[in-house]
């Protein structure tokens, strides 16, 4: 079983959780993910590592409460156990590209953090652009400040923290200044799409970390199909990182919506019997 | 064998074939001629002593019959249900020539189930040899891995099975549906292996959580058996395949069987429940998908296959069941495009085919009829057009010899290019059958046992 040893609420609906999983922690690399099941009737959901310790044998992830499964997850406390946790899955993010901008939007910051850390460790020159709707939703700012970054640029839609505006504005400035060898965008599909569109003009190679719907996470089902450069790839084993200039984001966003009605009804059903007000 | 009524069962996940009771089993067994030179045994890929177990049923010695079965086959309740007996033992039965062969599969199931119905202490448990002091890792808990693990453990070795999913059983739990093979049957068989001392570790991907080298170097296993199956789904590479409502059979069946999406929202995993479902393919996997779609409430289910029913690789019993339940067969049709609206499937374009000259497989090859495209109105498409080897493990095992198509190269005994590593089942043969996978696991276990006992 996989015991929860850490839980922290980062904003209204965003939580960080640490789980004992020594074998997984030993192999985890930045950009990889795990799949967990909350309980015996739970679905398998992929979550990217936000941190891990091989030595202490734990992994961490950050999640936003969006449906029944993540809702259930918010109700687990330190000492409780997850039914299942498997990983590390997917390919690690490539590091060593030189001057890099890492864009983390919303909960995507959770993935951007170990990625930026790994890039720093590889000697890259890393600028991080953190974006959120407002200051309350901004996460991990302190953790990023503790990394040897070239610069940390914070953006919020309403200007309640950092610059007012979208992450694409500072990204474009960096491109214009010729300050980038590579860009990496992690966040909602729509944000990654616009980041890729921004860098395309300047021919700055751009990696995006995709989050298609998954079941097994090992290449066995094809639920995670994404179109990249006109070819079908499996997000879980060929990715999750892909060339942002070649990804069909419209298809990705459409495929992410298949089960919205089911998810809504499942969450409504679960919330009926739940006293919390999340 | 008694079956649930076709209309009633087509909406339910209950098992279709109800099974023999003691009287029926006895009556069927009595038909057996108990031949001096039984031909049926050679028809069985693992050479079960069929004559003897039927003899035990005739004598009223159920326990003895189970023992005969278990000496050759660790999972009789599974094989009794899913083996293609009509082309194996039953085809070789002398009575087959005169009409109706002995229903060997049903008798096997009868014995297997009577064993499963006992509590675990009174079940037939193979004698386990004295501990050899050797440890073996088995990768994958499908039929090949389970058979290999059972056999090695019987021979006295300490066995640990590593499974990437959260439940052991391989295709038996994620692929073959409940109405054909109740998951409880698989779980009980796995319980017996645990009882024999086999350790099963789920949620562990070899090639990710541990590499094959880790198993030996870090975890100290003396030998490894790889039975990771051929689980990578293929698609047709036609336009529209990534529309919502297009599934690989693997995804569709996994959602419904392993994740129990038919019980949504009590189980959390959803599945798209189409009203009009087109299943592409002609094998068991296609039949299982079509019959599952009916049970999820589809109004119409079409089976789209490019040859004719005679060429379909599915078992006769399965095509018969599918037709009886209302699956509509659209033969000699090949899909050319899937069309959609706002991201969701609305139909599939197909081309009519006709049969030409026999191809390399000996089956008459389908050829397109010019300008014959037509549209099948549907909101779901399930692709059951085959699987390939999954490269997850082999990609991290550079020394492992592979065929051009990524399958593991192994000899008769399952020995691979790496000393101390064996392989068997679908990952060696390509998608085949439960019994062939079990046979391979068992043969490898015997070879591994010999290798492990060489002093040195
Ligand atoms: C829908 C369907 C219906 C079928 N119906 C029949 C039938 O009626 N009769 C019949 O005889 N045959 C049938 N078959 C075929 C039969 O199920 C297979 O031939 C058989 O299961 C192969 O066994 P296996 O042990 O080689 O692999 P599998 O059963 O595929 O098991 C492999 C296991 O290994 C695990 N695994 C894979 N990679 C790793 C890894 N890297 N690390 C750890 N674990 C891993 C997988 O999760 C899986 O559990 C059917 C197949 C399908 C898909
Ligand atoms: S999640 Fe099943 S293949 Fe990627």
mmCIF file of N, CA and C in Angstrom, chain A residues 2 23-24 26-27 37 39-44 68-69 72 83-89 213-216 218-223 225-227 232 234 237 251 254-259 262-263 265-266 269, chain B residues 164-167 174 202-205 208-211 214 218-219 231-233 235 237 241-248 250-251 254-255 258-259 264-272 342-344 388 390 392:
data_model
loop_
_atom_site.group_PDB
_atom_site.id
_atom_site.type_symbol
_atom_site.label_atom_id
_atom_site.label_comp_id
_atom_site.label_asym_id
_atom_site.label_seq_id
_atom_site.Cartn_x
_atom_site.Cartn_y
_atom_site.Cartn_z
ATOM 1 N N UNK A 2 0.282 2.334 -0.356
ATOM 2 C CA UNK A 2 1.035 3.564 -0.553
ATOM 3 C C UNK A 2 0.545 4.622 0.444
ATOM 4 N N UNK A 23 10.343 2.402 -4.517
ATOM 5 C CA UNK A 23 10.838 1.918 -5.810
ATOM 6 C C UNK A 23 10.606 2.964 -6.890
ATOM 7 N N UNK A 24 9.453 3.626 -6.824
ATOM 8 C CA UNK A 24 9.124 4.641 -7.822
ATOM 9 C C UNK A 24 10.053 5.851 -7.653
ATOM 10 N N UNK A 26 13.010 6.018 -6.601
ATOM 11 C CA UNK A 26 14.390 5.781 -7.039
ATOM 12 C C UNK A 26 14.578 6.005 -8.518
ATOM 13 N N UNK A 27 13.498 5.848 -9.278
ATOM 14 C CA UNK A 27 13.628 5.940 -10.734
ATOM 15 C C UNK A 27 13.073 7.240 -11.307
ATOM 16 N N UNK A 37 -4.672 5.102 -8.064
ATOM 17 C CA UNK A 37 -6.097 4.848 -7.802
ATOM 18 C C UNK A 37 -6.329 5.146 -6.341
ATOM 19 N N UNK A 39 -9.011 4.304 -4.441
ATOM 20 C CA UNK A 39 -9.558 3.164 -3.696
ATOM 21 C C UNK A 39 -9.931 2.047 -4.668
ATOM 22 N N UNK A 40 -10.500 0.998 -4.158
ATOM 23 C CA UNK A 40 -10.761 -0.200 -4.958
ATOM 24 C C UNK A 40 -11.746 0.001 -6.114
ATOM 25 N N UNK A 41 -12.556 1.045 -6.055
ATOM 26 C CA UNK A 41 -13.464 1.290 -7.178
ATOM 27 C C UNK A 41 -13.009 2.500 -7.997
ATOM 28 N N UNK A 42 -11.817 2.998 -7.665
ATOM 29 C CA UNK A 42 -11.339 4.236 -8.267
ATOM 30 C C UNK A 42 -10.880 4.086 -9.701
ATOM 31 N N UNK A 43 -10.837 5.212 -10.416
ATOM 32 C CA UNK A 43 -10.268 5.193 -11.762
ATOM 33 C C UNK A 43 -8.772 5.431 -11.662
ATOM 34 N N UNK A 44 -8.086 5.138 -12.742
ATOM 35 C CA UNK A 44 -6.639 5.352 -12.794
ATOM 36 C C UNK A 44 -6.409 6.754 -13.317
ATOM 37 N N UNK A 68 -14.690 13.730 -9.404
ATOM 38 C CA UNK A 68 -14.931 12.866 -8.248
ATOM 39 C C UNK A 68 -13.631 12.303 -7.673
ATOM 40 N N UNK A 69 -12.723 11.868 -8.560
ATOM 41 C CA UNK A 69 -11.502 11.231 -8.070
ATOM 42 C C UNK A 69 -10.622 12.216 -7.306
ATOM 43 N N UNK A 72 -12.221 12.984 -4.003
ATOM 44 C CA UNK A 72 -11.941 11.932 -3.003
ATOM 45 C C UNK A 72 -10.538 12.093 -2.447
ATOM 46 N N UNK A 83 -4.900 3.139 -2.877
ATOM 47 C CA UNK A 83 -4.997 1.732 -3.288
ATOM 48 C C UNK A 83 -3.825 1.359 -4.196
ATOM 49 N N UNK A 84 -3.489 2.255 -5.116
ATOM 50 C CA UNK A 84 -2.438 1.933 -6.091
ATOM 51 C C UNK A 84 -1.648 3.162 -6.485
ATOM 52 N N UNK A 85 -0.406 2.936 -6.786
ATOM 53 C CA UNK A 85 0.442 3.989 -7.348
ATOM 54 C C UNK A 85 1.513 3.288 -8.174
ATOM 55 N N UNK A 86 1.618 3.671 -9.448
ATOM 56 C CA UNK A 86 2.582 3.003 -10.324
ATOM 57 C C UNK A 86 3.379 4.038 -11.115
ATOM 58 N N UNK A 87 4.639 3.749 -11.317
ATOM 59 C CA UNK A 87 5.473 4.672 -12.078
ATOM 60 C C UNK A 87 6.929 4.278 -11.961
ATOM 61 N N UNK A 88 7.846 5.099 -12.415
ATOM 62 C CA UNK A 88 7.586 6.329 -13.166
ATOM 63 C C UNK A 88 7.236 6.007 -14.609
ATOM 64 N N UNK A 89 6.264 6.745 -15.168
ATOM 65 C CA UNK A 89 5.795 6.486 -16.522
ATOM 66 C C UNK A 89 6.174 7.641 -17.440
ATOM 67 N N UNK A 213 -6.156 12.128 -21.753
ATOM 68 C CA UNK A 213 -6.793 11.137 -20.881
ATOM 69 C C UNK A 213 -6.021 9.821 -21.004
ATOM 70 N N UNK A 214 -5.817 9.142 -19.886
ATOM 71 C CA UNK A 214 -5.078 7.877 -19.918
ATOM 72 C C UNK A 214 -5.842 6.800 -19.145
ATOM 73 N N UNK A 215 -5.486 5.552 -19.416
ATOM 74 C CA UNK A 215 -6.010 4.459 -18.595
ATOM 75 C C UNK A 215 -4.837 3.713 -17.951
ATOM 76 N N UNK A 216 -4.085 2.961 -18.759
ATOM 77 C CA UNK A 216 -3.009 2.161 -18.166
ATOM 78 C C UNK A 216 -1.706 2.944 -18.043
ATOM 79 N N UNK A 218 0.838 2.633 -20.030
ATOM 80 C CA UNK A 218 1.982 1.815 -20.456
ATOM 81 C C UNK A 218 1.926 1.462 -21.947
ATOM 82 N N UNK A 219 1.036 2.093 -22.690
ATOM 83 C CA UNK A 219 0.989 1.818 -24.128
ATOM 84 C C UNK A 219 0.001 0.738 -24.511
ATOM 85 N N UNK A 220 -0.838 0.317 -23.585
ATOM 86 C CA UNK A 220 -1.676 -0.838 -23.814
ATOM 87 C C UNK A 220 -3.061 -0.488 -24.361
ATOM 88 N N UNK A 221 -3.496 0.774 -24.246
ATOM 89 C CA UNK A 221 -4.888 1.049 -24.629
ATOM 90 C C UNK A 221 -5.062 2.088 -25.732
ATOM 91 N N UNK A 222 -4.168 3.053 -25.811
ATOM 92 C CA UNK A 222 -4.321 4.073 -26.852
ATOM 93 C C UNK A 222 -5.311 5.178 -26.511
ATOM 94 N N UNK A 223 -5.786 5.236 -25.271
ATOM 95 C CA UNK A 223 -6.682 6.325 -24.864
ATOM 96 C C UNK A 223 -5.974 7.672 -25.019
ATOM 97 N N UNK A 225 -4.045 8.872 -27.258
ATOM 98 C CA UNK A 225 -3.575 9.235 -28.605
ATOM 99 C C UNK A 225 -3.539 10.746 -28.805
ATOM 100 N N UNK A 226 -2.436 11.207 -29.384
ATOM 101 C CA UNK A 226 -2.321 12.613 -29.762
ATOM 102 C C UNK A 226 -1.745 12.647 -31.179
ATOM 103 N N UNK A 227 -2.082 13.682 -31.934
ATOM 104 C CA UNK A 227 -1.518 13.817 -33.276
ATOM 105 C C UNK A 227 -0.366 14.795 -33.220
ATOM 106 N N UNK A 232 -0.017 9.673 -35.377
ATOM 107 C CA UNK A 232 -0.605 9.389 -34.074
ATOM 108 C C UNK A 232 0.458 8.869 -33.124
ATOM 109 N N UNK A 234 1.282 7.852 -28.832
ATOM 110 C CA UNK A 234 0.668 7.553 -27.541
ATOM 111 C C UNK A 234 1.311 8.467 -26.495
ATOM 112 N N UNK A 237 3.575 6.777 -23.505
ATOM 113 C CA UNK A 237 4.893 6.163 -23.712
ATOM 114 C C UNK A 237 5.777 6.943 -24.687
ATOM 115 N N UNK A 251 -7.308 18.909 -31.476
ATOM 116 C CA UNK A 251 -7.686 17.519 -31.253
ATOM 117 C C UNK A 251 -7.489 17.147 -29.778
ATOM 118 N N UNK A 254 -10.244 18.590 -27.723
ATOM 119 C CA UNK A 254 -11.489 17.891 -27.978
ATOM 120 C C UNK A 254 -11.483 16.541 -27.259
ATOM 121 N N UNK A 255 -10.361 15.823 -27.356
ATOM 122 C CA UNK A 255 -10.286 14.507 -26.720
ATOM 123 C C UNK A 255 -10.327 14.602 -25.197
ATOM 124 N N UNK A 256 -9.847 15.703 -24.651
ATOM 125 C CA UNK A 256 -9.896 15.855 -23.195
ATOM 126 C C UNK A 256 -11.329 16.032 -22.685
ATOM 127 N N UNK A 257 -12.227 16.383 -23.619
ATOM 128 C CA UNK A 257 -13.605 16.675 -23.195
ATOM 129 C C UNK A 257 -14.557 15.497 -23.317
ATOM 130 N N UNK A 258 -14.096 14.335 -23.769
ATOM 131 C CA UNK A 258 -15.026 13.212 -24.023
ATOM 132 C C UNK A 258 -15.945 12.934 -22.853
ATOM 133 N N UNK A 259 -15.398 12.909 -21.674
ATOM 134 C CA UNK A 259 -16.189 12.413 -20.532
ATOM 135 C C UNK A 259 -16.684 13.522 -19.615
ATOM 136 N N UNK A 262 -19.988 12.776 -17.930
ATOM 137 C CA UNK A 262 -19.858 11.691 -16.954
ATOM 138 C C UNK A 262 -19.169 12.186 -15.694
ATOM 139 N N UNK A 263 -18.110 12.970 -15.910
ATOM 140 C CA UNK A 263 -17.358 13.440 -14.748
ATOM 141 C C UNK A 263 -18.219 14.338 -13.878
ATOM 142 N N UNK A 265 -21.480 14.269 -13.593
ATOM 143 C CA UNK A 265 -22.506 13.509 -12.875
ATOM 144 C C UNK A 265 -21.874 12.690 -11.749
ATOM 145 N N UNK A 266 -20.663 12.161 -11.998
ATOM 146 C CA UNK A 266 -20.005 11.377 -10.948
ATOM 147 C C UNK A 266 -19.665 12.272 -9.765
ATOM 148 N N UNK A 269 -22.783 13.164 -7.858
ATOM 149 C CA UNK A 269 -23.189 12.004 -7.074
ATOM 150 C C UNK A 269 -22.338 11.893 -5.805
ATOM 151 N N UNK B 164 2.222 -4.918 -14.087
ATOM 152 C CA UNK B 164 2.143 -3.457 -14.185
ATOM 153 C C UNK B 164 0.757 -2.922 -13.806
ATOM 154 N N UNK B 165 -0.291 -3.675 -14.076
ATOM 155 C CA UNK B 165 -1.629 -3.203 -13.712
ATOM 156 C C UNK B 165 -1.893 -3.432 -12.219
ATOM 157 N N UNK B 166 -3.062 -2.987 -11.766
ATOM 158 C CA UNK B 166 -3.346 -3.120 -10.337
ATOM 159 C C UNK B 166 -3.954 -4.471 -9.981
ATOM 160 N N UNK B 167 -4.225 -5.289 -11.013
ATOM 161 C CA UNK B 167 -4.820 -6.599 -10.744
ATOM 162 C C UNK B 167 -4.140 -7.673 -11.576
ATOM 163 N N UNK B 174 -8.351 -8.020 -18.068
ATOM 164 C CA UNK B 174 -8.655 -6.747 -18.734
ATOM 165 C C UNK B 174 -9.332 -6.934 -20.080
ATOM 166 N N UNK B 202 1.758 -6.190 -7.678
ATOM 167 C CA UNK B 202 1.102 -5.417 -8.737
ATOM 168 C C UNK B 202 1.723 -4.018 -8.797
ATOM 169 N N UNK B 203 1.209 -3.169 -9.673
ATOM 170 C CA UNK B 203 1.660 -1.773 -9.787
ATOM 171 C C UNK B 203 3.158 -1.652 -10.028
ATOM 172 N N UNK B 204 3.738 -2.593 -10.738
ATOM 173 C CA UNK B 204 5.180 -2.539 -10.965
ATOM 174 C C UNK B 204 5.479 -2.804 -12.439
ATOM 175 N N UNK B 205 6.023 -1.816 -13.113
ATOM 176 C CA UNK B 205 6.308 -1.947 -14.539
ATOM 177 C C UNK B 205 7.783 -2.296 -14.717
ATOM 178 N N UNK B 208 10.414 0.180 -16.183
ATOM 179 C CA UNK B 208 10.214 1.517 -15.617
ATOM 180 C C UNK B 208 10.516 1.500 -14.114
ATOM 181 N N UNK B 209 9.702 0.798 -13.345
ATOM 182 C CA UNK B 209 9.940 0.760 -11.891
ATOM 183 C C UNK B 209 11.265 0.041 -11.607
ATOM 184 N N UNK B 210 11.462 -1.073 -12.272
ATOM 185 C CA UNK B 210 12.752 -1.770 -12.258
ATOM 186 C C UNK B 210 13.078 -2.140 -13.692
ATOM 187 N N UNK B 211 14.342 -2.168 -14.034
ATOM 188 C CA UNK B 211 14.709 -2.732 -15.329
ATOM 189 C C UNK B 211 14.902 -4.232 -15.136
ATOM 190 N N UNK B 214 17.903 -4.746 -13.118
ATOM 191 C CA UNK B 214 17.684 -4.516 -11.676
ATOM 192 C C UNK B 214 17.191 -5.786 -10.986
ATOM 193 N N UNK B 218 20.034 -6.049 -8.573
ATOM 194 C CA UNK B 218 19.699 -5.398 -7.304
ATOM 195 C C UNK B 218 18.800 -6.256 -6.428
ATOM 196 N N UNK B 219 17.782 -6.844 -7.049
ATOM 197 C CA UNK B 219 16.828 -7.601 -6.250
ATOM 198 C C UNK B 219 17.257 -9.053 -6.080
ATOM 199 N N UNK B 231 0.479 -6.502 -25.909
ATOM 200 C CA UNK B 231 -0.665 -5.651 -25.557
ATOM 201 C C UNK B 231 -0.771 -4.318 -26.251
ATOM 202 N N UNK B 232 0.033 -4.044 -27.263
ATOM 203 C CA UNK B 232 -0.005 -2.711 -27.885
ATOM 204 C C UNK B 232 -1.047 -2.691 -29.004
ATOM 205 N N UNK B 233 -2.108 -1.904 -28.874
ATOM 206 C CA UNK B 233 -3.158 -1.954 -29.893
ATOM 207 C C UNK B 233 -2.716 -1.307 -31.213
ATOM 208 N N UNK B 235 -4.026 0.487 -34.898
ATOM 209 C CA UNK B 235 -5.150 1.165 -35.522
ATOM 210 C C UNK B 235 -4.989 1.014 -37.031
ATOM 211 N N UNK B 237 -4.899 3.513 -39.260
ATOM 212 C CA UNK B 237 -4.323 4.694 -39.896
ATOM 213 C C UNK B 237 -5.213 5.244 -41.000
ATOM 214 N N UNK B 241 -9.578 8.641 -37.064
ATOM 215 C CA UNK B 241 -9.427 7.632 -36.010
ATOM 216 C C UNK B 241 -9.250 8.213 -34.611
ATOM 217 N N UNK B 242 -8.900 9.500 -34.539
ATOM 218 C CA UNK B 242 -8.736 10.086 -33.199
ATOM 219 C C UNK B 242 -9.959 10.875 -32.753
ATOM 220 N N UNK B 243 -11.068 10.709 -33.466
ATOM 221 C CA UNK B 243 -12.311 11.348 -33.020
ATOM 222 C C UNK B 243 -12.766 10.726 -31.707
ATOM 223 N N UNK B 244 -13.511 11.486 -30.929
ATOM 224 C CA UNK B 244 -14.083 10.935 -29.703
ATOM 225 C C UNK B 244 -15.123 9.889 -30.073
ATOM 226 N N UNK B 245 -15.053 8.748 -29.402
ATOM 227 C CA UNK B 245 -15.968 7.658 -29.735
ATOM 228 C C UNK B 245 -15.249 6.563 -30.503
ATOM 229 N N UNK B 246 -13.977 6.791 -30.871
ATOM 230 C CA UNK B 246 -13.181 5.720 -31.484
ATOM 231 C C UNK B 246 -12.297 5.125 -30.394
ATOM 232 N N UNK B 247 -12.429 3.829 -30.216
ATOM 233 C CA UNK B 247 -11.643 3.130 -29.202
ATOM 234 C C UNK B 247 -10.811 2.028 -29.847
ATOM 235 N N UNK B 248 -9.683 1.717 -29.222
ATOM 236 C CA UNK B 248 -9.071 0.422 -29.503
ATOM 237 C C UNK B 248 -9.898 -0.572 -28.692
ATOM 238 N N UNK B 250 -8.757 -2.821 -26.907
ATOM 239 C CA UNK B 250 -8.092 -2.891 -25.606
ATOM 240 C C UNK B 250 -8.611 -1.826 -24.642
ATOM 241 N N UNK B 251 -8.741 -0.593 -25.128
ATOM 242 C CA UNK B 251 -9.217 0.462 -24.233
ATOM 243 C C UNK B 251 -10.668 0.218 -23.825
ATOM 244 N N UNK B 254 -10.827 -2.774 -21.524
ATOM 245 C CA UNK B 254 -10.197 -2.483 -20.229
ATOM 246 C C UNK B 254 -11.097 -1.597 -19.382
ATOM 247 N N UNK B 255 -11.672 -0.582 -20.019
ATOM 248 C CA UNK B 255 -12.571 0.285 -19.254
ATOM 249 C C UNK B 255 -13.721 -0.530 -18.658
ATOM 250 N N UNK B 258 -11.739 -4.444 -16.614
ATOM 251 C CA UNK B 258 -10.832 -4.198 -15.495
ATOM 252 C C UNK B 258 -11.350 -3.057 -14.618
ATOM 253 N N UNK B 259 -11.806 -1.979 -15.268
ATOM 254 C CA UNK B 259 -12.196 -0.793 -14.507
ATOM 255 C C UNK B 259 -13.687 -0.787 -14.165
ATOM 256 N N UNK B 264 -20.563 2.294 -13.707
ATOM 257 C CA UNK B 264 -20.383 3.715 -13.457
ATOM 258 C C UNK B 264 -21.712 4.283 -12.967
ATOM 259 N N UNK B 265 -21.796 5.173 -11.999
ATOM 260 C CA UNK B 265 -20.680 5.798 -11.282
ATOM 261 C C UNK B 265 -20.247 5.093 -9.986
ATOM 262 N N UNK B 266 -20.739 3.868 -9.733
ATOM 263 C CA UNK B 266 -20.260 3.201 -8.510
ATOM 264 C C UNK B 266 -18.793 2.841 -8.644
ATOM 265 N N UNK B 267 -18.389 2.528 -9.876
ATOM 266 C CA UNK B 267 -16.966 2.503 -10.187
ATOM 267 C C UNK B 267 -16.704 3.801 -10.946
ATOM 268 N N UNK B 268 -15.544 4.401 -10.700
ATOM 269 C CA UNK B 268 -15.356 5.785 -11.163
ATOM 270 C C UNK B 268 -15.019 5.948 -12.635
ATOM 271 N N UNK B 269 -14.658 4.849 -13.313
ATOM 272 C CA UNK B 269 -14.200 4.983 -14.692
ATOM 273 C C UNK B 269 -15.376 5.034 -15.659
ATOM 274 N N UNK B 270 -15.458 6.070 -16.487
ATOM 275 C CA UNK B 270 -16.551 6.155 -17.462
ATOM 276 C C UNK B 270 -16.210 5.442 -18.765
ATOM 277 N N UNK B 271 -17.227 5.165 -19.563
ATOM 278 C CA UNK B 271 -16.997 4.673 -20.926
ATOM 279 C C UNK B 271 -18.074 5.318 -21.792
ATOM 280 N N UNK B 272 -17.703 5.642 -23.014
ATOM 281 C CA UNK B 272 -18.645 6.243 -23.956
ATOM 282 C C UNK B 272 -19.640 5.175 -24.373
ATOM 283 N N UNK B 342 -18.091 18.062 -34.620
ATOM 284 C CA UNK B 342 -17.626 18.666 -33.374
ATOM 285 C C UNK B 342 -16.815 17.697 -32.522
ATOM 286 N N UNK B 343 -15.984 16.927 -33.173
ATOM 287 C CA UNK B 343 -15.055 16.066 -32.443
ATOM 288 C C UNK B 343 -15.574 14.674 -32.133
ATOM 289 N N UNK B 344 -16.865 14.426 -32.378
ATOM 290 C CA UNK B 344 -17.433 13.114 -32.062
ATOM 291 C C UNK B 344 -17.809 12.352 -33.343
ATOM 292 N N UNK B 388 0.309 -5.533 -31.110
ATOM 293 C CA UNK B 388 1.737 -5.733 -31.377
ATOM 294 C C UNK B 388 2.476 -5.867 -30.046
ATOM 295 N N UNK B 390 4.699 -4.741 -27.038
ATOM 296 C CA UNK B 390 4.918 -3.475 -26.335
ATOM 297 C C UNK B 390 6.416 -3.318 -26.063
ATOM 298 N N UNK B 392 8.070 -1.384 -24.103
ATOM 299 C CA UNK B 392 8.489 -0.795 -22.822
ATOM 300 C C UNK B 392 9.643 -1.545 -22.169
#
